[in-house]
Short mmCIF file of C-alpha atoms in Angstrom, two decimals:
data_model
loop_
_atom_site.label_atom_id
_atom_site.label_comp_id
_atom_site.label_asym_id
_atom_site.label_seq_id
_atom_site.Cartn_x
_atom_site.Cartn_y
_atom_site.Cartn_z
CA LYS A 1 16.05 26.98 -10.84
CA GLU A 2 15.96 25.15 -14.14
CA LEU A 3 16.87 21.48 -13.87
CA SER A 4 18.86 19.70 -16.53
CA PRO A 5 18.35 15.98 -17.30
CA ALA A 6 21.71 15.30 -15.64
CA ASP A 7 20.52 16.82 -12.33
CA PRO A 8 20.08 14.12 -9.63
CA GLN A 9 16.73 15.71 -8.63
CA VAL A 10 15.23 14.84 -12.00
CA THR A 11 13.38 11.53 -12.16
CA LYS A 12 14.97 9.12 -14.61
CA SER A 13 12.98 6.79 -16.82
CA GLY A 14 12.50 3.46 -15.03
CA GLN A 15 13.48 4.89 -11.66
CA VAL A 16 11.45 3.69 -8.66
CA MET A 17 9.86 6.67 -6.87
CA GLY A 18 8.02 6.75 -3.58
CA THR A 19 8.35 5.79 0.10
CA PRO A 20 9.02 2.04 0.01
CA ALA A 21 7.06 1.27 3.19
CA PHE A 22 3.90 2.61 1.54
CA MET A 23 4.65 1.63 -2.04
CA SER A 24 2.53 -0.86 -3.99
CA PRO A 25 3.96 -4.07 -5.46
CA GLU A 26 3.52 -2.75 -9.00
CA GLN A 27 5.56 0.35 -8.12
CA ALA A 28 8.26 -1.70 -6.41
CA THR A 29 8.60 -4.08 -9.36
CA GLY A 30 8.50 -1.36 -12.03
CA HIS A 31 5.25 -2.52 -13.63
CA HIS A 32 4.33 1.03 -14.52
CA GLN A 33 1.56 -0.05 -16.90
CA SER A 34 -0.31 -1.38 -13.83
CA ILE A 35 -0.11 1.93 -11.90
CA GLY A 36 -3.43 3.66 -11.43
CA THR A 37 -6.05 4.48 -8.80
CA ARG A 38 -5.63 1.06 -7.22
CA THR A 39 -1.96 1.91 -6.60
CA ASP A 40 -3.16 4.79 -4.44
CA VAL A 41 -5.58 2.43 -2.68
CA TYR A 42 -2.63 0.22 -1.77
CA ALA A 43 -0.81 3.22 -0.27
CA LEU A 44 -3.89 4.11 1.75
CA GLY A 45 -4.12 0.51 2.90
CA ALA A 46 -0.48 0.66 4.01
CA VAL A 47 -1.21 3.82 6.03
CA LEU A 48 -4.28 2.12 7.56
CA TYR A 49 -2.17 -0.93 8.43
CA ASP A 50 0.40 1.32 10.10
CA LEU A 51 -2.33 3.02 12.11
CA LEU A 52 -3.84 -0.32 13.17
CA VAL A 53 -0.69 -2.23 14.15
CA GLY A 54 1.92 0.49 14.71
CA GLN A 55 4.20 -0.42 11.82
CA PRO A 56 4.00 -0.46 8.02
CA PRO A 57 3.14 -3.73 6.23
CA PHE A 58 6.84 -4.35 5.50
CA THR A 59 9.86 -3.14 7.45
CA GLY A 60 13.61 -3.27 6.99
CA SER A 61 16.08 -1.73 4.60
CA VAL A 62 14.87 -0.23 1.34
CA ALA A 63 16.19 -3.28 -0.55
CA SER A 64 14.49 -5.63 1.90
CA ILE A 65 11.15 -3.82 1.65
CA LEU A 66 11.29 -3.78 -2.16
CA GLY A 67 12.03 -7.52 -2.15
CA LYS A 68 9.15 -8.24 0.21
CA LEU A 69 6.79 -6.12 -1.89
CA SER A 70 7.80 -8.18 -4.93
CA HIS A 71 7.14 -11.59 -3.35
CA GLU A 72 5.17 -11.44 -0.10
CA THR A 73 1.78 -10.54 1.28
CA ALA A 74 1.66 -8.42 4.42
CA ALA A 75 1.16 -10.28 7.68
CA SER A 76 -2.39 -10.37 8.94
CA PRO A 77 -3.01 -7.34 11.18
CA ARG A 78 -4.77 -9.63 13.68
CA ARG A 79 -1.57 -11.68 13.95
CA LEU A 80 0.07 -8.55 15.36
CA VAL A 81 -3.00 -7.17 17.18
CA PRO A 82 -5.30 -10.12 18.03
CA SER A 83 -8.00 -7.85 19.42
CA LEU A 84 -8.48 -6.08 16.05
CA HIS A 85 -11.98 -6.47 14.64
CA ARG A 86 -12.09 -8.99 11.77
CA ASP A 87 -14.08 -6.64 9.52
CA LEU A 88 -11.44 -3.94 9.88
CA GLU A 89 -8.73 -6.47 9.08
CA THR A 90 -10.68 -7.55 5.97
CA ILE A 91 -10.95 -3.94 4.77
CA CYS A 92 -7.25 -3.35 5.33
CA MET A 93 -6.15 -6.54 3.58
CA LYS A 94 -8.42 -5.88 0.59
CA ALA A 95 -6.70 -2.52 0.16
CA LEU A 96 -3.34 -4.31 0.44
CA ALA A 97 -4.08 -7.06 -2.07
CA ARG A 98 -0.99 -7.89 -4.17
CA ASP A 99 -3.04 -7.97 -7.38
CA PRO A 100 -4.45 -4.50 -8.14
CA GLN A 101 -7.63 -6.08 -9.50
CA ASP A 102 -8.33 -7.57 -6.06
CA ARG A 103 -8.14 -4.17 -4.34
CA TYR A 104 -10.82 -1.53 -3.96
CA GLU A 105 -11.34 0.17 -7.30
CA THR A 106 -11.12 3.66 -5.80
CA ALA A 107 -10.18 5.41 -2.57
CA ALA A 108 -13.85 6.37 -2.28
CA SER A 109 -14.93 2.72 -2.19
CA LEU A 110 -12.33 2.04 0.52
CA ALA A 111 -13.64 5.07 2.45
CA ASP A 112 -17.22 3.80 2.04
CA ASP A 113 -16.31 0.47 3.69
CA LEU A 114 -14.46 2.25 6.49
CA LEU A 115 -17.50 4.45 7.10
CA ARG A 116 -19.80 1.40 7.11
CA PHE A 117 -17.50 -0.20 9.67
CA ALA A 118 -17.41 2.95 11.81
CA ASP A 119 -21.22 3.17 11.67
CA GLY A 120 -21.57 -0.50 12.69
CA ARG A 121 -22.89 -1.52 9.26
CA ALA A 122 -19.93 -3.71 8.19
#
């Protein structure tokens, strides 16, 4: 099927795309010039957070999540799961840093830290 620009399935310029619960702040706020590999690192951090605490970093309606992504930092995983190892929390929160420059540069560097943790080298 050929899609026309008027088709609702076609992404419009400036349209926010993605699953809000796993979306980075730069995606949520439309700062498309900031989107890159560190955006993917944020999404991986959100998945890790969900695995660790049983819920995404931000919950609520789509509008609520987008607002939180724009102005808030995710709650500390240890606040929700006090028994969580501090090193694992540090890895997760680095991946979820609001500023892309404060995140892991690549998914591989995030994976390296997770492997170090799993091997007891963190």
